[in-house]
């Protein structure tokens, strides 16, 4: 197998605006990150495609850093052994260490154990994927992997499936472009109706994904248009090529399909899920997919949502629809990810009874227990739509007999569109560690992992991807950290997001490549640690959400942008107050979708957490928050503070000039200028809007227009 370029190789021709002299930024796998491993004597033992990948990685690292890579056990001394448990005898003392590491039962399909004693580090796995993850763990540990003794420690992913959904279109969509909600250039898979066939780049992507723990991707947009529909049949070869490129990194390919496929591709008069001809069509189409891609992951479906076809057309429900596809996939071990993002997007803003937040629960909770085992109901983390702050979706606590996946958005649609620094791992960590049945009980991560209160196996995590053909992968170089952190939290949701950021910093900015490693670390923490909360401060206040500009595709402020639109109404501000009454007592009743204690906490004006107050309650501007501030003063204060923080971020970043790669520095500096401009616009529009509505002056007398 040939490895993708380490950092700036031939695959990247035409992408070079990085100043690296040849291509795509290496992200968290620069050659220098392999120095500790590559300068050692390494033995790789075992067979299989992924073990070959491990060996190739080791061989290349050793070639670059003076070490030695072996595949056969001899009498030669070794520093590191990466071995499958059944790979045959190992040299002492690795053999004894491997016995210790392996004690305690099977390590699983992706797990590994690591131990170190007498100057030898051993990574042991039962299956090739485990060895691959073990290798990248050693890379992450860096020099520490070869220092002192390490008692045997077992590692295994919390979630079996750790997936990224690309919203990439094959054709350039007239409104949404090549990548829907893409902020990093074009697609790495498709260009203007054709497969790009830049398979080196795809392999490099697979390698990055394996190194952070992602093991599945869906390669096209959930809004499936005419050309994209054909990926399932006539253009399956394009998907197979991607699957071939990603397989050596343990990444399985999934496909978004249209529910209307039997009609639009098969020429049938109906796509009714209970129609025998429709079932036969899906069975045959799916069989052909598996003939071509034997390890195909399955389908992703957005049905009866924002204009996509679905079972409602035939008077059927989502369980009927999902089970149809699941039945076709079952013989091959595939799964269908059926999205719970279903709501009425043709609402009348005058109608106060319709609440978009209620929709997913209202549609799906009654169907609990009706889905086949290989259906994963995929719910966005919050009840609305990836806002910077939302409560956890009540669907996640309402379907104990259904496999549930939590969906995040790594692409920053509502969080600054990769123009703004917004490190999202703290947000995801809050969601994953949230306990829907009360503190101390099972968490959202437990539900996704299958260790929640119900009998269902977990559906894992899914997230909308943020990469494109941009030389930095993600447009904003610091947005790479979001992709890395997503994979790491899917592997272990208990990780501290700031510790994950440290991992990313160590890998992406190895000490040997920067002028002042301590300054780099300190600056990146100063700029990134709190950047999600900073973003929250200068945008929509107190959980109200959605004050974004529709005209600019959800970028920048427009307080009333969605207030009178068919997509839903979000803040209800008038001269007296602001917020959405979602209580049972006087509002839409949404609080009743939560189990206790949250149902009561959110219902109660005094117990509701400040950051979600306006999501659940309509309150007067003078309402005193738990923080002691009034709502109106909080709006003013946070907006002034948010802008100040962005100005400080920009100031801090300037100190890295000449210390890090100039291309990275310049790109981030340019985006921080834009972030400051945009934050000022947010501050002034939001503050002015609420000042004009309420007539309440800022107690600190700052400029409001
Ligand atoms: C792919 C939001 C986005 C849409 C997206 C949709 C979804 O509404 O703005 O672009 O469509 O979510 O998640 O399906």
CSV table of C-alpha atoms in Angstrom, one decimal, residues 191-577:
chain,number,residue,atom,x,y,z
A,191,UNK,CA,-16.2,18.8,-8.2
A,192,UNK,CA,-18.8,20.3,-10.5
A,193,UNK,CA,-20.8,17.1,-11.1
A,194,UNK,CA,-17.9,14.6,-11.2
A,195,UNK,CA,-15.8,12.6,-8.7
A,196,UNK,CA,-12.6,14.6,-8.0
A,197,UNK,CA,-10.5,11.5,-7.9
A,198,UNK,CA,-7.8,13.2,-5.7
A,199,UNK,CA,-7.5,9.9,-3.9
A,200,UNK,CA,-4.2,10.9,-2.2
A,201,UNK,CA,-6.0,13.7,-0.5
A,202,UNK,CA,-8.8,11.3,0.5
A,203,UNK,CA,-6.2,8.9,1.9
A,204,UNK,CA,-4.6,11.7,3.8
A,205,UNK,CA,-8.0,12.6,5.2
A,206,UNK,CA,-8.6,8.9,6.2
A,207,UNK,CA,-5.3,9.0,8.0
A,208,UNK,CA,-6.2,12.1,10.0
A,209,UNK,CA,-9.5,10.6,10.9
A,210,UNK,CA,-8.0,7.4,12.1
A,211,UNK,CA,-5.5,9.4,14.2
A,212,UNK,CA,-8.4,11.1,16.1
A,213,UNK,CA,-10.7,8.0,16.2
A,214,UNK,CA,-13.3,8.6,13.5
A,215,UNK,CA,-14.3,5.3,11.8
A,216,UNK,CA,-17.2,6.1,9.5
A,217,UNK,CA,-18.1,8.8,7.0
A,218,UNK,CA,-21.1,9.5,4.8
A,219,UNK,CA,-19.8,11.0,1.6
A,220,UNK,CA,-22.7,13.1,0.3
A,221,UNK,CA,-25.3,15.7,1.5
A,222,UNK,CA,-28.4,14.6,3.4
A,223,UNK,CA,-30.3,16.8,1.0
A,224,UNK,CA,-30.1,14.4,-1.9
A,225,UNK,CA,-30.6,16.0,-5.3
A,226,UNK,CA,-30.9,14.3,-8.7
A,227,UNK,CA,-27.2,13.6,-9.4
A,228,UNK,CA,-26.4,12.6,-5.9
A,229,UNK,CA,-29.3,10.1,-5.9
A,230,UNK,CA,-27.4,8.2,-8.5
A,231,UNK,CA,-24.5,7.4,-6.3
A,232,UNK,CA,-26.6,4.5,-5.0
A,233,UNK,CA,-26.8,2.9,-8.5
A,234,UNK,CA,-25.3,4.2,-11.7
A,235,UNK,CA,-22.5,6.1,-9.9
A,236,UNK,CA,-21.7,3.6,-7.2
A,237,UNK,CA,-18.2,3.2,-8.7
A,238,UNK,CA,-17.4,6.7,-7.4
A,239,UNK,CA,-18.4,5.7,-3.9
A,240,UNK,CA,-16.5,2.4,-4.1
A,241,UNK,CA,-13.3,4.4,-5.0
A,242,UNK,CA,-13.7,6.4,-1.9
A,243,UNK,CA,-14.3,3.3,0.2
A,244,UNK,CA,-11.1,1.7,-1.2
A,245,UNK,CA,-9.1,4.8,-0.3
A,246,UNK,CA,-10.4,5.0,3.2
A,247,UNK,CA,-10.5,1.3,4.1
A,248,UNK,CA,-6.8,1.1,5.1
A,249,UNK,CA,-7.5,3.6,7.8
A,250,UNK,CA,-10.5,1.7,9.3
A,251,UNK,CA,-13.0,4.2,7.9
A,252,UNK,CA,-16.2,2.8,6.5
A,253,UNK,CA,-18.2,4.6,3.9
A,254,UNK,CA,-22.0,5.4,4.2
A,255,UNK,CA,-24.2,7.0,1.7
A,256,UNK,CA,-27.1,9.5,2.0
A,257,UNK,CA,-30.0,8.3,-0.1
A,258,UNK,CA,-33.3,9.7,-1.1
A,259,UNK,CA,-36.4,8.0,0.1
A,260,UNK,CA,-37.8,8.5,-3.3
A,261,UNK,CA,-35.1,6.4,-4.9
A,262,UNK,CA,-37.5,3.6,-6.1
A,263,UNK,CA,-39.3,6.3,-8.1
A,264,UNK,CA,-36.5,8.5,-9.3
A,265,UNK,CA,-34.0,5.7,-10.0
A,266,UNK,CA,-36.1,2.6,-10.3
A,267,UNK,CA,-39.0,4.0,-12.3
A,268,UNK,CA,-41.6,2.6,-9.8
A,269,UNK,CA,-44.9,4.4,-9.4
A,270,UNK,CA,-44.5,4.6,-5.7
A,271,UNK,CA,-41.9,4.7,-2.8
A,272,UNK,CA,-44.5,3.4,-0.3
A,273,UNK,CA,-42.5,1.6,2.4
A,274,UNK,CA,-45.1,-1.1,2.7
A,275,UNK,CA,-45.3,-1.9,-1.0
A,276,UNK,CA,-43.7,-5.2,-1.9
A,277,UNK,CA,-42.2,-3.9,-5.1
A,278,UNK,CA,-40.6,-1.1,-3.2
A,279,UNK,CA,-39.1,-3.5,-0.7
A,280,UNK,CA,-37.8,-5.7,-3.5
A,281,UNK,CA,-36.2,-2.6,-5.2
A,282,UNK,CA,-34.4,-1.6,-2.0
A,283,UNK,CA,-33.3,-5.2,-1.4
A,284,UNK,CA,-31.8,-5.5,-4.9
A,285,UNK,CA,-30.2,-2.0,-4.9
A,286,UNK,CA,-28.6,-2.8,-1.5
A,287,UNK,CA,-27.3,-6.2,-2.6
A,288,UNK,CA,-25.6,-4.5,-5.5
A,289,UNK,CA,-24.0,-2.0,-3.2
A,290,UNK,CA,-22.5,-4.7,-1.1
A,291,UNK,CA,-21.3,-6.7,-4.1
A,292,UNK,CA,-19.2,-3.6,-4.9
A,293,UNK,CA,-18.4,-2.4,-1.4
A,294,UNK,CA,-18.5,-5.4,1.0
A,295,UNK,CA,-17.8,-3.4,4.1
A,296,UNK,CA,-20.3,-0.6,3.2
A,297,UNK,CA,-21.6,1.0,6.4
A,298,UNK,CA,-25.2,1.8,5.4
A,299,UNK,CA,-27.6,4.6,4.6
A,300,UNK,CA,-28.2,8.1,6.0
A,301,UNK,CA,-31.7,9.5,5.5
A,302,UNK,CA,-33.3,12.9,5.9
A,303,UNK,CA,-37.0,12.2,5.2
A,304,UNK,CA,-40.0,14.5,5.4
A,305,UNK,CA,-37.7,17.3,6.4
A,306,UNK,CA,-37.1,20.6,4.7
A,307,UNK,CA,-38.6,19.3,1.4
A,308,UNK,CA,-36.9,15.9,1.3
A,309,UNK,CA,-39.3,13.1,0.4
A,310,UNK,CA,-40.4,10.6,3.0
A,311,UNK,CA,-43.0,8.1,4.2
A,312,UNK,CA,-45.6,10.8,5.1
A,313,UNK,CA,-46.5,11.0,1.3
A,314,UNK,CA,-47.9,7.5,1.6
A,315,UNK,CA,-49.6,7.9,5.0
A,316,UNK,CA,-46.8,6.0,6.7
A,317,UNK,CA,-44.6,7.0,9.6
A,318,UNK,CA,-40.9,7.2,10.2
A,319,UNK,CA,-40.7,3.7,11.7
A,320,UNK,CA,-42.2,2.3,8.5
A,321,UNK,CA,-39.8,4.3,6.4
A,322,UNK,CA,-36.6,3.5,8.4
A,323,UNK,CA,-37.5,-0.2,8.7
A,324,UNK,CA,-37.8,-0.5,5.0
A,325,UNK,CA,-34.2,0.4,4.5
A,326,UNK,CA,-33.1,-1.5,7.5
A,327,UNK,CA,-34.6,-4.6,6.1
A,328,UNK,CA,-32.6,-4.2,3.0
A,329,UNK,CA,-29.4,-3.6,4.9
A,330,UNK,CA,-29.8,-6.3,7.6
A,331,UNK,CA,-28.5,-9.3,5.6
A,332,UNK,CA,-25.2,-7.4,5.1
A,333,UNK,CA,-24.8,-6.0,8.6
A,334,UNK,CA,-25.5,-2.4,7.5
A,335,UNK,CA,-27.3,0.3,9.4
A,336,UNK,CA,-29.6,3.1,8.5
A,337,UNK,CA,-29.1,6.4,10.2
A,338,UNK,CA,-32.6,7.9,10.2
A,339,UNK,CA,-32.5,11.6,11.1
A,340,UNK,CA,-35.0,12.9,13.7
A,341,UNK,CA,-34.6,16.5,12.3
A,342,UNK,CA,-38.3,16.7,11.2
A,343,UNK,CA,-40.3,19.8,11.7
A,344,UNK,CA,-42.7,22.1,9.9
A,345,UNK,CA,-40.7,24.6,7.9
A,346,UNK,CA,-43.7,26.2,6.4
A,347,UNK,CA,-45.0,27.7,9.6
A,348,UNK,CA,-47.2,30.7,10.0
A,349,UNK,CA,-45.4,33.1,12.3
A,350,UNK,CA,-48.8,34.3,13.6
A,351,UNK,CA,-49.5,30.8,14.9
A,352,UNK,CA,-48.2,30.7,18.5
A,353,UNK,CA,-49.1,27.1,19.1
A,354,UNK,CA,-46.5,25.6,16.7
A,355,UNK,CA,-43.1,25.2,18.5
A,356,UNK,CA,-40.3,23.9,16.4
A,357,UNK,CA,-38.5,22.7,19.5
A,358,UNK,CA,-41.3,20.2,20.1
A,359,UNK,CA,-41.2,18.6,16.7
A,360,UNK,CA,-38.6,15.9,16.9
A,361,UNK,CA,-40.0,14.5,20.1
A,362,UNK,CA,-43.6,14.7,18.9
A,363,UNK,CA,-42.7,12.8,15.7
A,364,UNK,CA,-40.3,10.2,17.2
A,365,UNK,CA,-41.0,9.5,20.9
A,366,UNK,CA,-44.3,7.7,20.1
A,367,UNK,CA,-42.4,5.4,17.8
A,368,UNK,CA,-40.0,4.0,20.4
A,369,UNK,CA,-39.8,0.3,20.2
A,370,UNK,CA,-41.0,0.1,16.6
A,371,UNK,CA,-37.6,0.5,14.9
A,372,UNK,CA,-35.6,-2.5,13.7
A,373,UNK,CA,-32.3,-3.2,15.5
A,374,UNK,CA,-30.2,-1.8,12.6
A,375,UNK,CA,-32.0,1.5,12.6
A,376,UNK,CA,-30.2,4.3,14.4
A,377,UNK,CA,-32.3,7.4,15.0
A,378,UNK,CA,-30.0,10.3,14.7
A,379,UNK,CA,-31.0,13.3,16.7
A,380,UNK,CA,-29.4,16.8,16.7
A,381,UNK,CA,-28.0,17.5,20.1
A,382,UNK,CA,-30.5,20.2,20.8
A,383,UNK,CA,-34.2,20.5,19.9
A,384,UNK,CA,-33.8,23.3,17.3
A,385,UNK,CA,-30.7,23.4,15.0
A,386,UNK,CA,-27.1,23.5,16.2
A,387,UNK,CA,-27.4,26.9,17.9
A,388,UNK,CA,-24.5,28.0,20.1
A,389,UNK,CA,-26.6,27.2,23.1
A,390,UNK,CA,-29.5,24.9,23.3
A,391,UNK,CA,-30.8,22.5,26.0
A,392,UNK,CA,-30.2,18.9,25.2
A,393,UNK,CA,-32.8,17.4,22.9
A,394,UNK,CA,-35.5,15.6,24.9
A,395,UNK,CA,-35.6,12.9,22.3
A,396,UNK,CA,-32.4,11.5,23.8
A,397,UNK,CA,-34.2,10.7,27.0
A,398,UNK,CA,-37.5,9.5,25.4
A,399,UNK,CA,-36.6,6.4,23.3
A,400,UNK,CA,-35.0,3.8,25.6
A,401,UNK,CA,-35.9,1.0,23.2
A,402,UNK,CA,-34.3,2.7,20.1
A,403,UNK,CA,-30.7,3.0,19.1
A,404,UNK,CA,-29.9,6.7,19.3
A,405,UNK,CA,-27.1,8.7,17.8
A,406,UNK,CA,-26.3,12.2,18.9
A,407,UNK,CA,-25.6,14.6,16.0
A,408,UNK,CA,-23.2,17.5,16.3
A,409,UNK,CA,-22.2,20.1,13.8
A,410,UNK,CA,-18.4,20.4,13.4
A,411,UNK,CA,-18.9,22.7,10.5
A,412,UNK,CA,-19.6,26.1,12.1
A,413,UNK,CA,-22.9,27.1,10.4
A,414,UNK,CA,-24.2,29.0,13.4
A,415,UNK,CA,-20.9,29.4,15.3
A,416,UNK,CA,-19.0,31.8,13.1
A,417,UNK,CA,-18.6,29.8,9.8
A,418,UNK,CA,-14.9,29.2,10.3
A,419,UNK,CA,-14.3,32.9,10.1
A,420,UNK,CA,-14.5,33.1,13.9
A,421,UNK,CA,-12.4,31.1,16.4
A,422,UNK,CA,-15.0,28.9,18.2
A,423,UNK,CA,-13.6,25.8,19.9
A,424,UNK,CA,-16.7,23.7,20.2
A,425,UNK,CA,-15.4,20.8,22.4
A,426,UNK,CA,-16.5,22.4,25.6
A,427,UNK,CA,-20.1,22.7,24.2
A,428,UNK,CA,-20.0,19.0,23.1
A,429,UNK,CA,-18.6,17.9,26.4
A,430,UNK,CA,-21.4,19.7,28.3
A,431,UNK,CA,-23.9,17.9,26.1
A,432,UNK,CA,-22.3,14.5,26.4
A,433,UNK,CA,-21.9,14.7,30.2
A,434,UNK,CA,-25.5,16.0,30.7
A,435,UNK,CA,-27.5,13.6,32.8
A,436,UNK,CA,-31.1,13.7,31.4
A,437,UNK,CA,-32.5,11.9,34.4
A,438,UNK,CA,-30.7,14.0,36.9
A,439,UNK,CA,-27.2,14.4,38.4
A,440,UNK,CA,-25.5,11.1,39.0
A,441,UNK,CA,-27.7,9.3,36.5
A,442,UNK,CA,-26.9,8.0,33.0
A,443,UNK,CA,-25.6,10.7,30.6
A,444,UNK,CA,-26.2,11.6,27.0
A,445,UNK,CA,-22.9,9.8,26.2
A,446,UNK,CA,-24.2,6.7,27.9
A,447,UNK,CA,-27.3,6.8,25.8
A,448,UNK,CA,-25.2,7.1,22.6
A,449,UNK,CA,-22.9,4.4,23.8
A,450,UNK,CA,-25.7,2.0,24.6
A,451,UNK,CA,-25.2,2.0,28.4
A,452,UNK,CA,-28.3,4.2,29.0
A,453,UNK,CA,-31.3,3.1,31.0
A,454,UNK,CA,-33.0,1.3,28.1
A,455,UNK,CA,-32.2,-2.0,26.4
A,456,UNK,CA,-31.1,-0.4,23.1
A,457,UNK,CA,-27.6,-0.7,21.8
A,458,UNK,CA,-26.0,2.8,21.3
A,459,UNK,CA,-26.1,4.5,18.0
A,460,UNK,CA,-22.8,6.4,18.6
A,461,UNK,CA,-22.0,9.9,17.5
A,462,UNK,CA,-22.4,11.6,14.1
A,463,UNK,CA,-21.3,15.1,13.2
A,464,UNK,CA,-21.4,17.3,10.1
A,465,UNK,CA,-17.9,17.6,8.8
A,466,UNK,CA,-16.0,20.8,8.5
A,467,UNK,CA,-13.3,20.0,5.9
A,468,UNK,CA,-13.0,21.0,2.2
A,469,UNK,CA,-10.3,21.4,-0.4
A,470,UNK,CA,-8.8,24.3,1.5
A,471,UNK,CA,-5.1,24.0,2.0
A,472,UNK,CA,-5.6,24.1,5.8
A,473,UNK,CA,-8.5,21.6,5.4
A,474,UNK,CA,-10.9,23.7,7.5
A,475,UNK,CA,-10.6,27.3,6.2
A,476,UNK,CA,-9.7,28.6,9.6
A,477,UNK,CA,-6.6,26.7,10.7
A,478,UNK,CA,-7.8,26.6,14.3
A,479,UNK,CA,-11.0,24.9,13.3
A,480,UNK,CA,-8.9,21.8,12.7
A,481,UNK,CA,-9.1,21.5,16.5
A,482,UNK,CA,-12.8,21.0,16.3
A,483,UNK,CA,-12.5,18.0,14.0
A,484,UNK,CA,-9.8,16.5,16.1
A,485,UNK,CA,-11.7,17.0,19.4
A,486,UNK,CA,-14.9,15.6,17.9
A,487,UNK,CA,-13.1,12.3,17.2
A,488,UNK,CA,-11.4,12.2,20.6
A,489,UNK,CA,-14.7,12.9,22.4
A,490,UNK,CA,-16.5,10.2,20.4
A,491,UNK,CA,-13.7,7.8,21.5
A,492,UNK,CA,-13.9,9.0,25.1
A,493,UNK,CA,-16.6,11.5,26.0
A,494,UNK,CA,-15.2,11.9,29.5
A,495,UNK,CA,-12.0,13.6,28.2
A,496,UNK,CA,-11.5,17.2,29.4
A,497,UNK,CA,-11.9,19.4,26.3
A,498,UNK,CA,-9.0,21.6,27.3
A,499,UNK,CA,-6.7,18.5,27.7
A,500,UNK,CA,-7.8,17.5,24.2
A,501,UNK,CA,-6.8,20.9,23.0
A,502,UNK,CA,-3.4,20.3,24.5
A,503,UNK,CA,-3.1,17.0,22.6
A,504,UNK,CA,-4.0,18.9,19.4
A,505,UNK,CA,-1.4,21.6,20.1
A,506,UNK,CA,1.3,19.1,20.8
A,507,UNK,CA,0.7,17.3,17.6
A,508,UNK,CA,0.0,20.2,15.3
A,509,UNK,CA,2.7,22.5,16.7
A,510,UNK,CA,5.5,20.2,17.7
A,511,UNK,CA,8.0,21.9,19.9
A,512,UNK,CA,10.7,21.3,17.3
A,513,UNK,CA,8.8,23.3,14.7
A,514,UNK,CA,8.0,26.5,16.6
A,515,UNK,CA,10.1,29.3,18.0
A,516,UNK,CA,8.8,29.4,21.5
A,517,UNK,CA,6.7,26.3,22.4
A,518,UNK,CA,5.5,27.8,25.8
A,519,UNK,CA,4.3,31.0,24.2
A,520,UNK,CA,2.5,29.0,21.4
A,521,UNK,CA,0.7,26.8,24.0
A,522,UNK,CA,-0.2,29.8,26.2
A,523,UNK,CA,-1.5,31.8,23.3
A,524,UNK,CA,-3.5,29.0,21.8
A,525,UNK,CA,-5.2,28.4,25.1
A,526,UNK,CA,-5.8,32.1,25.6
A,527,UNK,CA,-7.4,32.3,22.1
A,528,UNK,CA,-9.3,29.1,22.1
A,529,UNK,CA,-10.3,27.7,25.6
A,530,UNK,CA,-13.2,30.1,26.1
A,531,UNK,CA,-13.9,31.0,22.5
A,532,UNK,CA,-17.3,29.2,22.4
A,533,UNK,CA,-18.5,31.2,25.4
A,534,UNK,CA,-17.0,34.3,23.9
A,535,UNK,CA,-19.0,33.7,20.7
A,536,UNK,CA,-22.1,33.1,22.8
A,537,UNK,CA,-21.5,36.4,24.6
A,538,UNK,CA,-21.5,38.6,21.5
A,539,UNK,CA,-24.3,36.8,19.6
A,540,UNK,CA,-27.9,35.9,20.7
A,541,UNK,CA,-28.4,36.1,24.4
A,542,UNK,CA,-29.4,33.6,27.1
A,543,UNK,CA,-30.2,30.7,24.8
A,544,UNK,CA,-32.7,32.5,22.6
A,545,UNK,CA,-30.8,31.7,19.4
A,546,UNK,CA,-31.2,32.3,15.8
A,547,UNK,CA,-30.7,36.0,15.5
A,548,UNK,CA,-28.6,35.3,12.4
A,549,UNK,CA,-28.9,36.9,9.0
A,550,UNK,CA,-30.9,34.7,6.5
A,551,UNK,CA,-29.6,36.8,3.6
A,552,UNK,CA,-26.0,36.0,4.5
A,553,UNK,CA,-26.8,32.3,5.0
A,554,UNK,CA,-26.7,32.4,8.8
A,555,UNK,CA,-23.6,34.6,9.1
A,556,UNK,CA,-23.7,37.9,11.1
A,557,UNK,CA,-26.5,39.5,13.1
A,558,UNK,CA,-30.1,40.1,12.1
A,559,UNK,CA,-32.2,40.2,15.3
A,560,UNK,CA,-35.5,39.8,13.5
A,561,UNK,CA,-34.1,37.8,10.6
A,562,UNK,CA,-36.3,34.8,11.4
A,563,UNK,CA,-39.0,36.4,13.5
A,564,UNK,CA,-41.6,36.6,10.9
A,565,UNK,CA,-40.5,33.7,8.7
A,566,UNK,CA,-41.9,30.3,7.9
A,567,UNK,CA,-38.9,28.5,9.5
A,568,UNK,CA,-40.0,29.3,13.0
A,569,UNK,CA,-40.1,32.2,15.4
A,570,UNK,CA,-37.4,32.6,18.0
A,571,UNK,CA,-37.4,35.6,20.4
A,572,UNK,CA,-40.8,37.4,20.6
A,573,UNK,CA,-39.2,40.6,21.8
A,574,UNK,CA,-41.5,43.5,22.5
A,575,UNK,CA,-41.2,46.7,24.6
A,576,UNK,CA,-41.7,44.8,27.8
A,577,UNK,CA,-39.7,41.6,27.5
